[in-house]
Coordinates of C-alpha atoms in Angstrom, one line a residue:
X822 CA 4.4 52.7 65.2
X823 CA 3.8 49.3 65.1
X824 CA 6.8 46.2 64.0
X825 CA 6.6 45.6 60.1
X826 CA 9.5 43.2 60.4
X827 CA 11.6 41.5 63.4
X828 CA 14.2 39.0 63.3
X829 CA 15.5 37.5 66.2
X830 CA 19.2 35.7 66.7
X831 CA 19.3 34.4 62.9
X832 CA 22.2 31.8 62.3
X833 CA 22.8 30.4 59.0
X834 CA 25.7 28.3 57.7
X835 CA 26.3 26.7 54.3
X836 CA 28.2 23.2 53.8
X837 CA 31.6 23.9 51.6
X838 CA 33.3 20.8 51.0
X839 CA 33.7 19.3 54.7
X840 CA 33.7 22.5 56.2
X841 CA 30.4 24.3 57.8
X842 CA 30.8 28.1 57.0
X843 CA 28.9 30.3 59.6
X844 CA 27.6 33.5 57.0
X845 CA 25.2 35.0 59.2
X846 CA 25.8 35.3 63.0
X847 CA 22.9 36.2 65.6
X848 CA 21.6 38.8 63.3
X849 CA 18.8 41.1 65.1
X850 CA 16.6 43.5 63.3
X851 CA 13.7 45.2 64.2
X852 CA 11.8 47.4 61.7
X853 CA 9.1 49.6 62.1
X854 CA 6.1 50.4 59.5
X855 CA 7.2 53.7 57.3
X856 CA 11.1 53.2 58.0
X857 CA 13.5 53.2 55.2
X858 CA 16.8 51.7 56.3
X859 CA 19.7 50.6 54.2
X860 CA 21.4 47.6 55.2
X861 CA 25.4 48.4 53.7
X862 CA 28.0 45.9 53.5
X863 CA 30.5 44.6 51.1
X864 CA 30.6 41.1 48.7
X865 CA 31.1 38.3 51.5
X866 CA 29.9 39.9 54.2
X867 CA 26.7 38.1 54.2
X868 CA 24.0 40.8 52.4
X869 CA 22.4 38.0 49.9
X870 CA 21.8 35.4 52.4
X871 CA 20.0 37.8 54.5
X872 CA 18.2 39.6 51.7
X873 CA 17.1 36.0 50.7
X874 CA 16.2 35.1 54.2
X875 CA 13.8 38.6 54.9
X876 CA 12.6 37.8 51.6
X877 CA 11.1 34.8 52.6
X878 CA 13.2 33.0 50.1
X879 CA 15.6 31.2 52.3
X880 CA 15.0 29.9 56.1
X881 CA 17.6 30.5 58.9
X882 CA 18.9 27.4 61.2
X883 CA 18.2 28.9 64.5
X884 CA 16.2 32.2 65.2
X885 CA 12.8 33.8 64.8
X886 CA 11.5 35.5 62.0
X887 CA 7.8 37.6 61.6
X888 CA 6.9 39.8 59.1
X889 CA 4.0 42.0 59.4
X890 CA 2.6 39.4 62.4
X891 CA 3.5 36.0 60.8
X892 CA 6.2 33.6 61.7
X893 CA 7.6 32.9 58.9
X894 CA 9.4 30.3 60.0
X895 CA 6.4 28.0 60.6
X896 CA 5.1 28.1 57.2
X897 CA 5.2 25.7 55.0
X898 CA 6.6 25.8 51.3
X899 CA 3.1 27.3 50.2
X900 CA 2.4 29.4 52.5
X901 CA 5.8 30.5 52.8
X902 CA 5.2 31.9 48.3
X903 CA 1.9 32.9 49.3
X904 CA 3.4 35.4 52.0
X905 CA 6.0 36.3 49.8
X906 CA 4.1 37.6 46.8
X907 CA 1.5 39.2 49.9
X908 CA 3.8 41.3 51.6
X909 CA 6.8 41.8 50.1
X910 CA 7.1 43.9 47.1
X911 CA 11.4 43.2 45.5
X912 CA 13.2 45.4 43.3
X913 CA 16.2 44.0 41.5
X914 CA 19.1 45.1 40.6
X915 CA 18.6 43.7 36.9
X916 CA 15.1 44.7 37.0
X917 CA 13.8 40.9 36.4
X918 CA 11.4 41.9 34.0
X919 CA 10.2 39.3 31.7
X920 CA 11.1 40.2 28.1
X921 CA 8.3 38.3 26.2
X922 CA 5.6 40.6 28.1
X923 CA 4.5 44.3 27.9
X924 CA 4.8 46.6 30.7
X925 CA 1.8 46.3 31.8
X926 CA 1.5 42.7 31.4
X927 CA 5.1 42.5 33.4
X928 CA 3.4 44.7 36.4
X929 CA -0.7 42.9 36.5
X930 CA 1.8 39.6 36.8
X931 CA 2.0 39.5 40.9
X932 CA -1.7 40.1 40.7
X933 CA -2.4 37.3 39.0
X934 CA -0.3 34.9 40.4
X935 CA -2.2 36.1 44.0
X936 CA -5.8 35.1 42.3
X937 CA -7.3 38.2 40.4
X938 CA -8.3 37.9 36.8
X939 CA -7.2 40.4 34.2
X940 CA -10.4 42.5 34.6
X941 CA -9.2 42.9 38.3
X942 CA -5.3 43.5 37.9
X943 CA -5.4 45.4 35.1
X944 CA -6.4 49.1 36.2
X945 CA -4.5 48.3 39.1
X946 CA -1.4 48.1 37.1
X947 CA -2.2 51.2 35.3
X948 CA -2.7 53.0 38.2
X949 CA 0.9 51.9 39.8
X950 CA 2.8 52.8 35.9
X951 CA 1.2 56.0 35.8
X952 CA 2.0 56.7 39.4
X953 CA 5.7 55.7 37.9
X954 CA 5.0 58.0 35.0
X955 CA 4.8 55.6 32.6
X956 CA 1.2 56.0 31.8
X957 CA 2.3 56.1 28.5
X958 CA 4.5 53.2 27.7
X959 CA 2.1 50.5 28.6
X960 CA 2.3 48.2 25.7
X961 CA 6.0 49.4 25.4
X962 CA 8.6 45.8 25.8
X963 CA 11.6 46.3 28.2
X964 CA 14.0 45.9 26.1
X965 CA 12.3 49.3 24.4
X966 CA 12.6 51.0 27.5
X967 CA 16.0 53.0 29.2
X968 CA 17.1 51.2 32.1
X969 CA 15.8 54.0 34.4
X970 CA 12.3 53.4 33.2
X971 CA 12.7 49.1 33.3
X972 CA 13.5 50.1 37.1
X973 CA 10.6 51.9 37.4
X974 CA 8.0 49.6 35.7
X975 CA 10.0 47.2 38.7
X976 CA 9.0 49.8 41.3
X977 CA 5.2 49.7 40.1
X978 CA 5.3 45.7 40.0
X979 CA 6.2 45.7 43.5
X980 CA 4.0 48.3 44.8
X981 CA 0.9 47.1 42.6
X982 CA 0.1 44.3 45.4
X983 CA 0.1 47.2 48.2
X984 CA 2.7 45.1 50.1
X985 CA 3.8 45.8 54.0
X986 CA 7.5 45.8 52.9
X987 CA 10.1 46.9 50.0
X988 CA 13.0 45.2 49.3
X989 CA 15.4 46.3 47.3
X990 CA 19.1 44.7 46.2
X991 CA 21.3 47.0 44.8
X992 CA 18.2 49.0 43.1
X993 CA 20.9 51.4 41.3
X994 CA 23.5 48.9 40.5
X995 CA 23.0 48.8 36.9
X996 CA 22.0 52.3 36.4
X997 CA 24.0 55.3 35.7
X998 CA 24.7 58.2 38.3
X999 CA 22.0 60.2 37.6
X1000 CA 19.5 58.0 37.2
X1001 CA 20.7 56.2 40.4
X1002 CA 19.8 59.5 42.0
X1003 CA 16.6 59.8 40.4
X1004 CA 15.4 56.0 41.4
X1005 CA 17.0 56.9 45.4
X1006 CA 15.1 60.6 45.2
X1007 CA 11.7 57.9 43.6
X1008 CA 12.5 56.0 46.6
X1009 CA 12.3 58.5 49.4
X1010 CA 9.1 60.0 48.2
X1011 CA 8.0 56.6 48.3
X1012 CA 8.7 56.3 52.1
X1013 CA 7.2 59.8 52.6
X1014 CA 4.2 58.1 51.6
X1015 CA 4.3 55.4 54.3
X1016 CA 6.0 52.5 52.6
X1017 CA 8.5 50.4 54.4
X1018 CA 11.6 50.1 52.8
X1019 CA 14.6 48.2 53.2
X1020 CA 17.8 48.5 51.1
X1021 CA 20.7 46.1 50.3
X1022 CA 23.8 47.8 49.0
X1023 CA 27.6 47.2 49.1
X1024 CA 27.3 51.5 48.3
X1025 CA 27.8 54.4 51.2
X1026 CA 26.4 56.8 49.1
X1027 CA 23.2 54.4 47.8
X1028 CA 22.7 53.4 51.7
X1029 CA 22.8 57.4 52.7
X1030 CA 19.5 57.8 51.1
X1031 CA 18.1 55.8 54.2
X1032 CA 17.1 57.7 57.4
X1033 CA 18.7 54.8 59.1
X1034 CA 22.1 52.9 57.9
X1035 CA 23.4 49.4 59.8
X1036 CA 26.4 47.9 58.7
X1037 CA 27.0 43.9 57.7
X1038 CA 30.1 42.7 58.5
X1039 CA 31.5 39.0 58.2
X1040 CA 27.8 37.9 59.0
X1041 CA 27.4 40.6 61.9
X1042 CA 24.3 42.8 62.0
X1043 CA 25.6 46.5 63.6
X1044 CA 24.1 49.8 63.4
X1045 CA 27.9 51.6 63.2

């Protein structure tokens, strides 16, 4: 199996007031293509600044960084979004649909911000609903939808672009037990398939879905 992801001695601080606060501390991680691993930790412990750093979203001050063969940390601004709507496929917690578009306008969207035209992305975007089972609420809004099925239309937007990696934060957050179950069951099927997911959750039982569970703790990476 080949390396989807590896970071190598991240450090990352943030200026409060005249103090330097150290929020990630030589974080490692290596992750293989068709792993699903859940990366647990509780508010503070560092979780968003890493999610925003695999995400391409945020740069580290020391360390390494490639994702699916790229060092990220070369790239420039560009290339850096470019990458990012590429390989990485995110699933919210809020869903971060856009409310003014249809389903199936809200899932062609990373498809034609990459280049295609609406002839291109469309079927695409049907294919990854129906494969959500939503074949049938394509011209439905969100706010017409359950929040199960909003996370779900998120799913198919980040899968439409066929990227190397998931990554979710908090995908059950907002969602009521069962349905939390159902999106984490949605989820493991998904890796059963081949897709590479990681996880971000403050939640034991959320991160238990993973075959693999390290632990975030006052900016350490640990695998116990």
């Amino acid at each position: 199996m080949s390396d989807i992801l590896r970071l190598q001695d991240i450090d990352k601080s943030y200026s409060m007031g005249e103090e330097r606060v150290q929020v990630l501390k030589q974080v490692s991680l290596t992750v293989q293509a068709g792993e699903f691993i859940s990366i647990l930790g509780i508010s503070g412990s560092g979780k968003s600044t890493l999610m925003n750093i695999i995400g391409c979203m945020d740069t580290a001050d020391r360390g390494s960084y490639s994702l699916d063969g790229e060092d990220v940390f070369r790239l420039e601004a560009r290339q850096l979004a470019a990458l990012r709507n590429r390989k990485i496929g995110f699933i919210f917690q809020r869903y971060h649909l856009l409310a003014q578009y249809d389903v199936l306008q809200n899932v062609m969207m990373p498809l034609l911000l990459r280049g295609f035209s609406h002839q291109q992305a469309a079927p695409l975007a049907v294919e990854s609903l129906t494969a959500m089972g939503l074949g049938d609420r394509l011209r439905h809004r969100p706010n017409q939808l359950s929040g199960g099925q909003q996370q779900r239309v998120a799913i198919a937007r980040a899968l439409v672009g066929k990227p190397a990696l998931l990554l979710a934060d908090e995908p059950t957050g907002a969602l009521d037990t069962r349905t939390g179950r159902e999106i984490l069951e949605l989820f493991r099927q998904l890796n059963r398939q081949g897709h590479t997911i990681i996880q971000i959750t403050h939640d034991l039982t959320v991160a238990s879905a993973a075959s693999r569970i390290l632990h975030l703790r006052d900016g350490v990476l640990t695998d116990q």
